XYZ file of C-alpha atoms in Angstrom:
719
model
C 21.527 117.639 -155.120
C 22.710 114.964 -153.319
C 20.963 111.574 -152.394
C 19.809 111.510 -148.539
C 20.934 108.355 -146.468
C 18.057 105.913 -145.373
C 17.438 105.937 -141.493
C 17.733 102.820 -139.808
C 15.055 101.681 -137.452
C 16.193 100.606 -134.338
C 14.001 99.053 -131.216
C 14.298 100.804 -127.860
C 16.815 98.974 -125.595
C 14.695 97.273 -122.659
C 16.153 97.588 -119.429
C 16.443 94.234 -117.975
C 15.034 93.731 -114.619
C 17.220 92.710 -111.789
C 16.994 89.215 -110.408
C 14.284 88.572 -107.984
C 12.396 85.792 -106.233
C 9.423 83.678 -107.986
C 6.664 85.951 -107.922
C 3.377 84.994 -105.503
C 0.658 83.559 -107.529
C -2.096 85.410 -107.950
C -5.278 85.042 -105.234
C -8.079 83.241 -107.008
C -11.225 84.869 -106.131
C -14.399 82.287 -105.728
C -17.198 83.835 -107.105
C -20.469 82.822 -105.634
C -22.435 81.081 -108.528
C -25.589 82.784 -109.698
C -28.371 82.026 -107.903
C -30.911 80.355 -109.979
C -34.122 81.355 -109.382
C -36.260 78.795 -107.486
C -39.126 77.245 -108.842
C -42.040 75.877 -106.870
C -40.622 72.663 -105.980
C -37.507 74.157 -104.614
C -39.928 76.486 -102.301
C -42.160 73.120 -101.227
C -38.815 71.046 -100.420
C -36.975 73.680 -98.573
C -38.700 73.424 -95.278
C -37.885 69.725 -95.612
C -34.461 69.964 -96.135
C -34.440 72.218 -93.064
C -36.207 69.541 -91.038
C -33.944 67.118 -92.061
C -30.882 69.038 -91.402
C -32.434 69.878 -87.710
C -33.166 66.173 -87.259
C -29.773 65.175 -88.051
C -28.541 67.452 -85.468
C -30.361 66.567 -82.581
C -30.110 62.897 -83.550
C -26.394 62.897 -83.278
C -26.343 65.127 -80.423
C -29.012 63.080 -78.756
C -27.171 59.683 -79.545
C -24.181 61.391 -77.873
C -26.232 62.133 -74.894
C -27.784 58.594 -74.635
C -24.455 56.826 -75.483
C -22.642 58.818 -72.482
C -25.733 57.945 -70.360
C -25.342 54.287 -71.133
C -21.533 54.233 -70.440
C -21.869 55.925 -67.082
C -24.972 53.487 -66.296
C -22.867 50.410 -67.499
C -19.681 51.343 -65.603
C -21.875 52.109 -62.499
C -23.410 48.578 -62.622
C -20.016 46.983 -63.333
C -18.698 48.353 -60.060
C -21.493 46.451 -58.346
C -21.662 43.508 -59.332
C -19.956 40.774 -56.989
C -18.040 37.844 -57.973
C -19.445 34.541 -59.893
C -19.720 32.198 -56.530
C -21.727 35.008 -54.639
C -24.078 35.292 -57.788
C -24.612 31.999 -58.341
C -26.823 31.098 -55.424
C -29.340 33.711 -54.856
C -31.706 32.089 -52.443
C -33.004 33.938 -49.735
C -33.572 30.788 -47.775
C -31.968 27.528 -47.503
C -33.834 23.953 -48.347
C -34.929 21.248 -46.597
C -34.598 17.392 -47.596
C -36.548 14.892 -45.892
C -35.495 11.356 -45.474
C -37.386 8.176 -44.636
C -36.220 5.926 -41.696
C -33.840 3.876 -44.163
C -32.238 7.114 -45.397
C -34.272 7.374 -48.801
C -35.332 11.070 -49.851
C -38.828 11.066 -50.040
C -39.817 14.984 -50.376
C -38.104 18.568 -50.387
C -39.085 21.516 -48.903
C -37.836 25.211 -49.632
C -35.243 26.310 -52.550
C -33.319 23.629 -53.233
C -29.662 24.281 -54.584
C -27.179 21.854 -55.875
C -23.943 23.629 -55.363
C -21.993 25.728 -58.090
C -21.534 24.332 -61.307
C -19.168 25.498 -63.693
C -19.483 24.863 -67.708
C -16.516 22.294 -66.982
C -19.136 20.259 -64.817
C -21.999 20.628 -67.065
C -22.868 18.258 -69.912
C -22.127 19.986 -73.247
C -25.776 18.776 -74.357
C -27.401 20.977 -71.417
C -25.558 23.849 -72.551
C -26.569 23.552 -76.200
C -30.314 22.689 -74.999
C -30.369 26.205 -72.938
C -28.726 28.057 -76.144
C -31.052 26.455 -78.570
C -34.275 27.145 -76.842
C -33.689 30.585 -74.947
C -30.809 32.473 -77.083
C -29.319 31.235 -80.303
C -27.134 33.997 -81.020
C -25.794 33.940 -77.332
C -22.137 33.622 -78.302
C -22.842 36.279 -80.972
C -23.996 39.392 -79.326
C -22.646 41.934 -76.375
C -25.636 41.432 -74.119
C -28.519 42.602 -76.328
C -30.061 41.449 -79.452
C -31.944 44.032 -81.244
C -32.773 41.458 -83.538
C -34.301 39.329 -81.093
C -36.091 42.257 -79.539
C -37.818 43.352 -82.890
C -38.760 39.430 -83.500
C -40.449 39.258 -80.546
C -42.558 42.531 -81.012
C -43.745 40.983 -84.081
C -44.646 37.922 -82.755
C -46.516 39.922 -79.837
C -48.253 42.034 -82.293
C -49.359 39.392 -84.493
C -50.937 37.350 -81.191
C -52.874 40.611 -80.603
C -51.090 41.602 -77.554
C -49.020 44.982 -77.268
C -45.577 44.812 -78.626
C -43.985 44.463 -74.964
C -46.406 42.139 -73.857
C -45.768 38.538 -73.757
C -42.423 37.375 -75.521
C -39.637 39.595 -74.636
C -36.865 38.664 -76.915
C -34.648 38.646 -74.073
C -30.953 37.227 -74.179
C -29.726 34.941 -71.925
C -27.534 37.823 -70.323
C -30.693 40.111 -70.174
C -32.342 37.011 -68.532
C -29.711 36.811 -65.782
C -30.040 40.279 -65.312
C -33.622 39.591 -64.242
C -32.499 36.714 -62.029
C -30.309 39.093 -60.227
C -33.050 41.364 -60.025
C -30.695 44.159 -61.548
C -28.601 43.487 -58.437
C -31.218 44.184 -55.821
C -31.729 41.651 -53.264
C -34.859 40.916 -51.465
C -35.309 42.633 -48.221
C -38.707 41.801 -45.961
C -38.868 45.421 -45.294
C -39.599 46.254 -48.593
C -43.563 45.147 -47.617
C -43.609 42.543 -50.347
C -42.867 38.659 -50.289
C -40.131 37.064 -51.802
C -42.365 35.605 -54.461
C -44.219 39.089 -55.269
C -40.441 40.541 -55.234
C -39.420 38.110 -57.973
C -42.507 38.413 -60.072
C -41.861 42.395 -59.899
C -38.099 41.592 -61.056
C -39.257 39.710 -63.857
C -42.233 42.452 -64.878
C -42.065 42.756 -68.799
C -42.354 46.852 -68.967
C -40.601 49.046 -71.229
C -38.737 50.917 -68.256
C -37.342 47.321 -66.947
C -36.108 46.789 -70.297
C -34.264 49.884 -70.407
C -32.662 49.291 -67.104
C -31.569 45.959 -68.187
C -29.410 46.915 -70.965
C -26.663 48.481 -69.090
C -26.919 45.895 -66.659
C -26.630 43.051 -69.439
C -23.539 45.210 -70.981
C -21.836 45.408 -67.415
C -22.346 41.410 -67.302
C -20.778 41.018 -70.591
C -17.971 43.475 -69.452
C -17.489 41.604 -66.314
C -17.726 37.967 -67.236
C -17.170 35.491 -70.180
C -19.656 34.316 -72.161
C -19.432 30.607 -70.135
C -19.530 32.385 -66.884
C -22.657 34.342 -67.637
C -24.216 30.958 -69.074
C -23.012 29.441 -65.905
C -24.629 31.760 -63.513
C -27.858 31.231 -65.482
C -27.835 27.438 -64.874
C -26.997 28.088 -61.253
C -29.696 30.851 -60.920
C -32.817 29.403 -62.555
C -35.891 28.085 -60.950
C -36.969 24.721 -62.301
C -39.959 23.829 -60.611
C -40.535 21.857 -57.468
C -38.538 23.643 -55.197
C -35.509 23.502 -57.442
C -33.066 26.444 -57.940
C -30.455 25.625 -60.353
C -30.228 22.984 -63.165
C -28.015 21.139 -60.864
C -30.773 20.897 -58.027
C -33.377 20.359 -60.815
C -31.394 17.065 -62.308
C -31.212 15.833 -58.881
C -34.749 16.525 -57.955
C -36.171 14.858 -61.142
C -33.526 12.255 -62.429
C -31.403 11.488 -59.416
C -28.229 12.455 -61.061
C -25.730 14.748 -61.550
C -25.712 17.559 -64.441
C -22.482 16.269 -65.861
C -24.418 12.847 -66.782
C -27.756 14.331 -68.665
C -28.646 13.132 -71.892
C -30.224 14.876 -74.602
C -33.629 14.070 -73.418
C -33.036 15.023 -69.697
C -31.068 18.226 -70.917
C -34.228 19.097 -73.198
C -36.759 18.749 -70.589
C -34.926 20.812 -67.995
C -34.368 23.592 -70.970
C -37.851 23.186 -71.392
C -38.797 23.921 -67.904
C -37.456 27.694 -68.308
C -40.360 29.385 -69.623
C -42.968 28.350 -66.974
C -41.412 25.992 -64.377
C -44.583 25.033 -62.430
C -46.250 24.207 -65.562
C -44.262 22.197 -67.171
C -42.835 20.092 -63.943
C -42.629 16.477 -65.032
C -43.805 15.983 -61.351
C -46.865 17.993 -62.161
C -47.651 16.712 -65.397
C -44.922 13.977 -67.213
C -46.501 13.865 -70.472
C -46.471 17.940 -70.796
C -42.939 17.703 -70.180
C -42.004 15.504 -72.420
C -43.975 17.287 -75.077
C -42.076 20.652 -74.291
C -38.786 18.663 -74.347
C -39.694 17.485 -77.919
C -39.841 20.942 -79.224
C -36.453 21.874 -77.499
C -34.884 18.771 -79.243
C -36.411 20.153 -82.594
C -34.526 23.476 -82.036
C -31.485 21.603 -81.189
C -31.683 19.447 -84.544
C -32.550 22.388 -86.604
C -29.626 24.510 -85.177
C -27.084 21.722 -85.456
C -26.482 20.422 -82.123
C -28.117 17.242 -82.961
C -28.172 14.942 -86.147
C -31.141 13.293 -87.077
C -30.284 9.961 -85.821
C -29.956 11.561 -82.051
C -33.013 13.711 -82.600
C -35.046 10.453 -83.275
C -33.366 8.475 -80.601
C -33.860 11.277 -77.878
C -37.711 11.524 -79.174
C -38.287 8.009 -78.845
C -36.646 7.641 -75.496
C -37.776 10.381 -73.439
C -36.715 11.598 -70.142
C -38.806 10.066 -67.136
C -38.644 10.472 -63.543
C -36.355 8.921 -60.978
C -37.880 6.556 -58.375
C -37.804 9.078 -55.606
C -39.454 11.993 -57.855
C -41.976 9.406 -59.129
C -42.891 8.315 -55.899
C -44.455 11.498 -54.912
C -45.779 10.190 -51.630
C -45.679 11.319 -48.091
C -46.797 14.835 -48.874
C -49.010 15.362 -45.565
C -46.367 13.788 -43.536
C -43.806 16.103 -44.713
C -45.703 18.886 -44.010
C -46.298 17.699 -40.292
C -42.696 17.115 -39.812
C -42.075 20.705 -41.279
C -44.492 22.573 -39.017
C -43.491 20.472 -35.833
C -39.794 20.925 -35.953
C -37.997 24.471 -34.985
C -38.823 26.957 -37.715
C -35.448 28.506 -37.993
C -34.245 25.094 -39.152
C -37.371 24.057 -41.338
C -39.788 26.532 -42.825
C -37.651 29.773 -42.076
C -34.266 28.159 -42.600
C -31.556 29.744 -44.521
C -29.362 26.669 -44.343
C -29.543 23.464 -46.476
C -30.739 21.062 -43.777
C -31.114 17.032 -43.935
C -34.270 15.818 -41.815
C -34.236 12.083 -41.378
C -37.806 11.226 -40.196
C -39.725 7.919 -39.151
C -41.561 7.646 -42.218
C -41.931 4.079 -43.792
C -42.749 4.645 -47.585
C -43.925 1.100 -47.931
C -46.302 1.781 -45.148
C -47.302 5.104 -46.639
C -48.064 3.663 -49.818
C -50.348 0.812 -48.529
C -52.077 3.422 -46.604
C -52.678 5.740 -49.590
C -53.513 2.599 -51.731
C -56.143 1.277 -49.031
C -57.871 4.525 -48.979
C -58.160 4.771 -52.684
C -59.547 1.140 -52.934
C -62.338 1.717 -50.666
C -63.625 4.963 -51.953
C -63.263 3.431 -55.683
C -65.369 0.325 -54.844
C -67.430 1.278 -51.770
C -68.309 4.825 -52.025
C -70.667 6.414 -54.494
C -68.786 8.214 -57.532
C -68.828 11.773 -56.863
C -68.685 11.732 -53.251
C -67.134 14.759 -51.540
C -66.482 12.577 -48.018
C -63.073 12.894 -46.664
C -60.637 10.636 -44.789
C -57.406 10.589 -43.063
C -55.230 7.702 -41.882
C -52.371 7.636 -39.133
C -50.157 4.581 -38.885
C -47.308 4.451 -35.990
C -45.588 2.361 -34.002
C -46.219 1.552 -30.210
C -43.487 4.657 -29.125
C -45.315 7.179 -31.029
C -42.951 6.894 -34.272
C -45.330 7.946 -37.099
C -44.752 5.833 -39.917
C -47.453 7.068 -42.481
C -49.843 10.019 -42.633
C -52.943 10.428 -45.173
C -54.472 13.700 -44.677
C -57.078 13.315 -46.929
C -58.238 11.714 -50.750
C -55.826 13.877 -52.375
C -52.642 12.363 -51.580
C -50.187 14.410 -54.398
C -47.927 17.153 -53.327
C -48.061 19.367 -50.087
C -49.623 22.320 -48.291
C -52.986 20.897 -48.470
C -55.176 20.859 -45.291
C -54.362 17.932 -43.198
C -57.233 16.392 -41.792
C -55.093 14.091 -39.774
C -53.507 16.986 -37.545
C -55.540 20.047 -38.388
C -59.491 18.779 -38.217
C -60.638 19.002 -34.656
C -63.803 16.634 -34.531
C -65.749 15.078 -32.069
C -64.370 11.586 -30.718
C -67.678 9.714 -30.608
C -67.320 6.111 -28.740
C -63.429 5.951 -29.826
C -63.373 7.853 -26.322
C -65.017 5.247 -24.411
C -61.305 3.008 -23.914
C -60.032 5.730 -21.680
C -63.157 5.450 -19.347
C -62.346 1.603 -19.052
C -58.708 2.152 -18.499
C -59.570 4.510 -15.416
C -61.856 1.792 -13.913
C -59.420 -1.076 -14.672
C -56.411 1.079 -13.065
C -58.528 1.471 -9.917
C -59.291 -2.156 -9.441
C -62.017 -3.112 -11.649
C -61.566 -6.350 -13.789
C -62.840 -6.898 -17.390
C -64.895 -9.679 -16.062
C -66.568 -7.228 -13.614
C -70.378 -6.698 -14.315
C -72.315 -3.267 -15.020
C -75.457 -2.433 -15.247
C -76.606 -1.573 -19.030
C -80.513 -0.192 -18.250
C -81.919 3.366 -18.957
C -80.509 6.068 -17.005
C -80.981 9.825 -15.945
C -78.740 12.121 -14.673
C -79.415 15.460 -13.357
C -76.798 18.068 -15.012
C -76.284 21.403 -12.900
C -77.547 24.315 -15.174
C -78.930 21.907 -17.982
C -81.634 19.695 -16.218
C -82.163 16.014 -16.559
C -80.129 13.927 -19.376
C -80.684 10.391 -20.543
C -78.091 8.960 -22.763
C -79.629 6.020 -24.923
C -77.919 2.971 -26.315
C -77.525 3.315 -30.360
C -80.107 0.308 -30.884
C -82.175 1.747 -27.838
C -82.202 -1.781 -26.573
C -80.590 -2.910 -23.070
C -79.069 -6.024 -21.713
C -79.249 -5.651 -17.960
C -76.070 -6.977 -16.063
C -73.285 -7.166 -18.746
C -69.172 -7.369 -18.302
C -67.152 -4.649 -18.561
C -65.540 -6.623 -21.670
C -69.173 -6.875 -23.440
C -70.067 -3.136 -22.371
C -66.926 -2.121 -24.176
C -67.109 -4.612 -27.284
C -70.833 -3.485 -28.107
C -70.070 0.030 -27.261
C -72.932 0.625 -25.038
C -73.781 3.673 -23.874
C -75.930 3.805 -20.568
C -73.519 1.261 -18.876
C -70.325 3.294 -19.896
C -71.947 6.757 -18.607
C -72.614 4.664 -15.373
C -69.054 3.218 -15.102
C -67.494 6.863 -15.446
C -69.957 8.166 -12.936
C -68.400 5.732 -10.305
C -64.761 6.060 -11.334
C -65.424 9.685 -11.391
C -65.309 12.084 -14.314
C -62.356 14.008 -13.282
C -60.221 10.809 -13.022
C -61.482 9.774 -16.756
C -60.639 13.134 -17.819
C -57.163 13.119 -16.014
C -56.422 9.464 -17.746
C -57.094 10.682 -21.289
C -55.214 13.819 -20.605
C -52.015 11.889 -19.601
C -52.712 9.523 -22.674
C -52.071 12.601 -24.899
C -55.188 14.069 -25.620
C -54.759 17.747 -25.070
C -58.028 19.071 -26.682
C -60.491 20.322 -24.434
C -62.629 17.876 -22.608
C -66.240 17.809 -21.806
C -67.103 18.916 -18.016
C -70.479 17.046 -18.115
C -71.497 13.120 -18.214
C -71.426 13.208 -21.988
C -67.640 13.141 -21.931
C -67.762 9.216 -21.872
C -69.826 9.279 -24.836
C -66.984 11.393 -26.751
C -68.686 14.506 -27.112
C -65.118 16.085 -26.930
C -63.088 17.124 -29.841
C -59.810 15.793 -31.023
C -57.630 14.950 -33.837
C -56.687 11.690 -35.658
C -53.116 11.977 -34.588
C -53.935 12.673 -30.719
C -56.168 9.781 -30.766
C -53.924 7.364 -32.820
C -51.007 8.411 -30.252
C -53.391 7.761 -27.263
C -54.195 4.261 -28.603
C -50.594 3.708 -28.945
C -50.038 4.212 -25.427
C -52.605 1.458 -24.699
C -50.787 -1.024 -26.982
C -47.099 -0.515 -25.195
C -48.784 -1.657 -21.705
C -50.024 1.725 -20.404
C -47.188 4.222 -20.930
C -48.108 7.820 -22.585
C -46.471 8.692 -25.598
C -45.809 11.915 -28.066
C -46.149 11.163 -31.845
C -42.964 12.094 -33.431
C -41.810 12.051 -37.022
C -38.380 13.825 -36.835
C -35.471 11.572 -35.682
C -32.738 13.732 -36.368
C -31.542 17.311 -38.258
C -28.519 17.654 -39.581
C -27.076 20.611 -41.806
C -26.103 19.801 -45.228
C -22.039 18.686 -45.154
C -22.041 18.009 -41.386
C -21.820 14.579 -39.662
C -22.972 15.681 -35.976
C -26.947 16.229 -35.965
C -28.023 19.446 -34.630
C -31.140 17.644 -33.015
C -31.861 13.854 -32.314
C -35.125 12.060 -31.255
C -35.150 8.416 -30.672
C -38.812 7.772 -28.756
C -41.919 9.514 -27.731
C -42.460 7.419 -24.593
C -43.528 9.676 -21.651
C -44.789 8.657 -18.339
C -46.757 5.778 -17.385
C -50.516 6.375 -17.313
C -52.088 2.926 -16.197
C -50.689 -0.072 -14.774
C -49.456 -2.504 -17.188
C -51.866 -5.155 -16.238
C -54.873 -2.845 -16.618
C -53.580 -2.043 -20.348
C -53.598 -5.932 -20.588
C -57.033 -6.460 -19.807
C -58.136 -3.270 -21.493
C -56.054 -4.578 -24.795
C -58.353 -7.683 -24.624
C -61.685 -5.938 -24.025
C -60.761 -4.059 -27.410
C -59.692 -7.544 -28.927
C -62.943 -8.761 -28.367
C -64.548 -5.627 -29.841
C -63.322 -6.966 -33.489
C -63.795 -10.456 -32.784
C -67.541 -10.263 -31.926
C -68.358 -6.420 -31.283
C -69.133 -3.356 -33.329
C -65.471 -3.613 -35.175
C -66.129 -7.178 -36.510
C -65.598 -5.765 -40.348
C -61.950 -4.790 -39.393
C -60.959 -8.249 -38.465
C -57.588 -9.389 -40.151
C -57.292 -12.535 -42.265
C -55.005 -15.267 -41.355
C -55.704 -15.154 -37.761
C -53.839 -12.040 -37.259
C -55.049 -10.833 -33.561
C -56.309 -7.389 -33.593
C -57.888 -4.983 -31.171
C -59.757 -1.736 -32.016
C -62.828 0.609 -31.260
C -65.272 2.075 -33.186
C -66.752 5.593 -32.921
C -69.605 7.516 -34.444
C -70.757 11.146 -33.536
C -73.967 13.063 -33.261
C -75.983 12.471 -36.357
C -72.796 10.617 -37.913
C -70.822 13.385 -38.640
C -67.739 11.871 -37.863
C -66.810 8.175 -38.073
C -63.738 6.942 -36.564
C -61.934 3.349 -36.093
C -58.863 3.119 -34.243
C -57.144 -0.031 -33.422
C -53.630 -2.265 -33.564
C -52.009 -5.297 -34.065
C -48.563 -6.392 -32.075
C -46.827 -4.264 -34.547
C -48.458 -1.165 -35.347
C -51.212 1.318 -34.364
C -53.447 2.647 -36.881
C -56.517 5.459 -37.030
C -58.915 6.346 -39.389
C -61.531 9.431 -39.141
C -64.199 9.849 -42.136
C -66.442 12.530 -42.716
C -67.310 15.944 -44.562
C -65.166 18.734 -44.115
C -68.181 20.830 -43.742
C -69.763 18.857 -40.858
C -72.638 17.230 -43.130
C -73.833 13.958 -41.774
C -72.762 10.803 -43.309
C -75.301 8.543 -44.867
C -75.173 5.153 -43.465
C -71.807 5.291 -42.380
C -70.819 4.283 -38.773
C -67.587 3.698 -37.243
C -67.805 0.136 -37.899
C -68.535 0.432 -41.377
C -66.181 2.238 -44.121
C -63.784 3.321 -41.710
C -63.260 -0.321 -39.991
C -62.785 -1.239 -43.796
C -60.377 1.376 -44.677
C -58.304 -0.034 -41.348
C -58.481 -3.663 -42.640
C -57.294 -2.854 -45.875
C -54.475 -0.329 -44.711
C -53.475 -3.198 -41.697
C -53.753 -5.943 -44.574
C -51.370 -4.359 -46.601
C -49.022 -2.674 -43.907
C -48.375 -6.669 -42.334
C -47.991 -8.213 -45.715
C -45.270 -10.282 -45.364
C -44.778 -9.850 -41.288
C -44.965 -12.704 -38.968
C -48.141 -12.817 -36.833
C -47.264 -11.314 -33.503
C -49.608 -11.751 -30.723
C -51.369 -8.991 -28.875
C -49.898 -7.911 -25.234
C -53.004 -8.851 -23.746
C -54.591 -11.150 -20.818
C -55.672 -14.876 -21.309
C -58.805 -14.450 -19.650
C -59.240 -18.344 -19.041
C -55.972 -17.993 -16.793
C -57.780 -14.760 -14.911
C -61.130 -16.198 -14.416
C -62.341 -16.259 -11.125
C -65.597 -17.664 -9.481
C -67.529 -15.030 -8.081
C -67.216 -11.885 -10.748
C -67.967 -8.588 -9.080
C -71.178 -6.529 -10.005
C -70.545 -2.966 -10.278
C -74.080 -0.896 -9.961
C -74.976 2.512 -10.163
C -75.316 3.161 -6.610
C -72.010 3.322 -4.655
C -71.600 0.495 -2.190
C -71.149 1.756 1.604
C -67.459 0.688 1.853
C -64.743 -0.946 0.152
C -63.474 -4.073 1.325
C -59.706 -4.788 1.340
C -57.866 -7.962 1.495
C -56.994 -9.121 4.857
C -53.869 -9.923 3.981
C -52.334 -6.725 3.843
C -53.388 -2.950 4.649
C -53.771 -0.249 2.066
C -50.913 2.275 1.109
C -51.366 5.779 1.273
C -52.266 6.181 -2.459
C -55.220 3.592 -2.385
C -56.330 5.194 1.072
C -56.573 8.606 -0.683
C -58.258 7.098 -3.788
C -60.841 5.027 -1.739
C -61.608 8.408 0.510
C -62.387 10.142 -3.481
C -64.547 7.290 -4.460
C -66.091 6.790 -1.641
C -65.612 3.061 -1.582
C -67.211 2.126 -5.033
C -65.380 -0.954 -5.705
C -64.959 -4.244 -3.932
C -61.500 -5.965 -4.018
C -61.264 -9.878 -4.212
């Protein structure tokens, strides 16, 4: 049988696939990891994770809302902020600079502004002092310093205060926002004073702090850092009425802000936290101590070397002569009240007032008062005194309104205290008699007297000593201040005429109607009485006391007001005034005013005055140069103990006039020469009127004389 052949195994032929595009990758399916079973800790942390996620969601959405509000507020404030020149002078009222008769500044009132200053016109050390003490990161923040606020909160809490009470951590930019009252100006219709408005602007509440932030950002966007600092230097109040560093530099040091040294710059910067408290015019040592603190900060921050710091500490800033003088506060207040309100107290302009004040005389009066009270008045006494010195035309040269002579705004006893005048009123009785024809050497009876006063019954005046001298001359009666003879004379002259003469001499206060008028029961002020005596010195012409000579707006040359004399109308004849001056001269030479007698033979005339129960004591008198009046008493009308007008007031007057006339030549009084005026048979003036007045045969009386003679009933005999 045949052998069969092997079968060959052959693989099946594969069908080749047609060419095609690259196949798409397979989609990967993400599998969720298998959730592990939560343990106890997981269950406990789940709410925390939820709250954190919720807080984050709320926080970023809240932050976005706050940022949007802040941006809108910043833009809104930005559109409301005016230019720098407008912001620099933020005063609601102007200033008044008072100058003495020689043009030297002695007082300031209102808000003084030194003019717009930029950083180019400021001593670099001043900017450094302000930055070192107020905001050392000023050039590195955008208006708000979170680090500063946090530090202030820590300081407040450590001091036992609330976090927002006390130190606020405000940047200079935020302080500018406060000074600008967040763009709101004071308006009287707000129902608060300007001071109350500013206090409200500076309140450190949380809401106020929040409002400051967008305003500070707006300031930073509107101005450069130097401009913001310049606004601060122009707006800040630095005490003593100085608004801005330029005004303060002139007020305290009498120099420009460009000329300040390190010690002066530190003192001014040190005023910022409490201007009135640290003001060098208030307490120089306290201001210097505060300045040393600022200097130490400047050294620590690299603005001063150790040598510069040591030099500044060893040579501290001191006040200029004008600031150190601190005199004439009462006088300044009087001038301000006496001038037109719209140019003084209520002025919106910067005004220069030229006055009659003589600082040498003012200082003399203040020193004289202090000397007498220090050496002749019991320690701790609350007695008060006032002094007025003026020229014969009414120009007031000095005014002391009380024993506290510093500063202003105090009760001025020279113009505000209306007190009984006592015997200092008597010269007007004699002035009336002399003007009607009586002579200094006529006689009048000094004896007990009783007058029936309608509605009051009998009135019997007595002399101070209760002794009587019979017939005395008018000169002796006035020099010795006799009461009964003076009352007799007033009755014979006529009370209406006496009252009229006193009014014409300038005593505007109500004058008594009864016979006690002659003894000074009426009330007046020291300024009025001194002005009336000035009318006697100048020969019988009334004067109106004045202190303002010119008023000019700063920068103008022509004054708005001009005043060069207080002379008014003639009151008595010159010859009558010359006789009266002689009679008052005898009052100092050998009468009740002997303790007022001046040394070196300088003639003076004056009159003492003591009221009932010695509640008021006066001495008013004059030399050929000046008139001076002194009042002494208690503010509550307590009687003085052992004091009369011829005592301490006369000594104060003497001490004042000695200093006032130091170095001046002796000028004679404009009085009569009694030897040249003497006559062989002086007239005796009695209480009972004579039937008829006899006139000289060589002339007939004129109309005025006939009217007076009819009124007086023929009291006087003419020779």
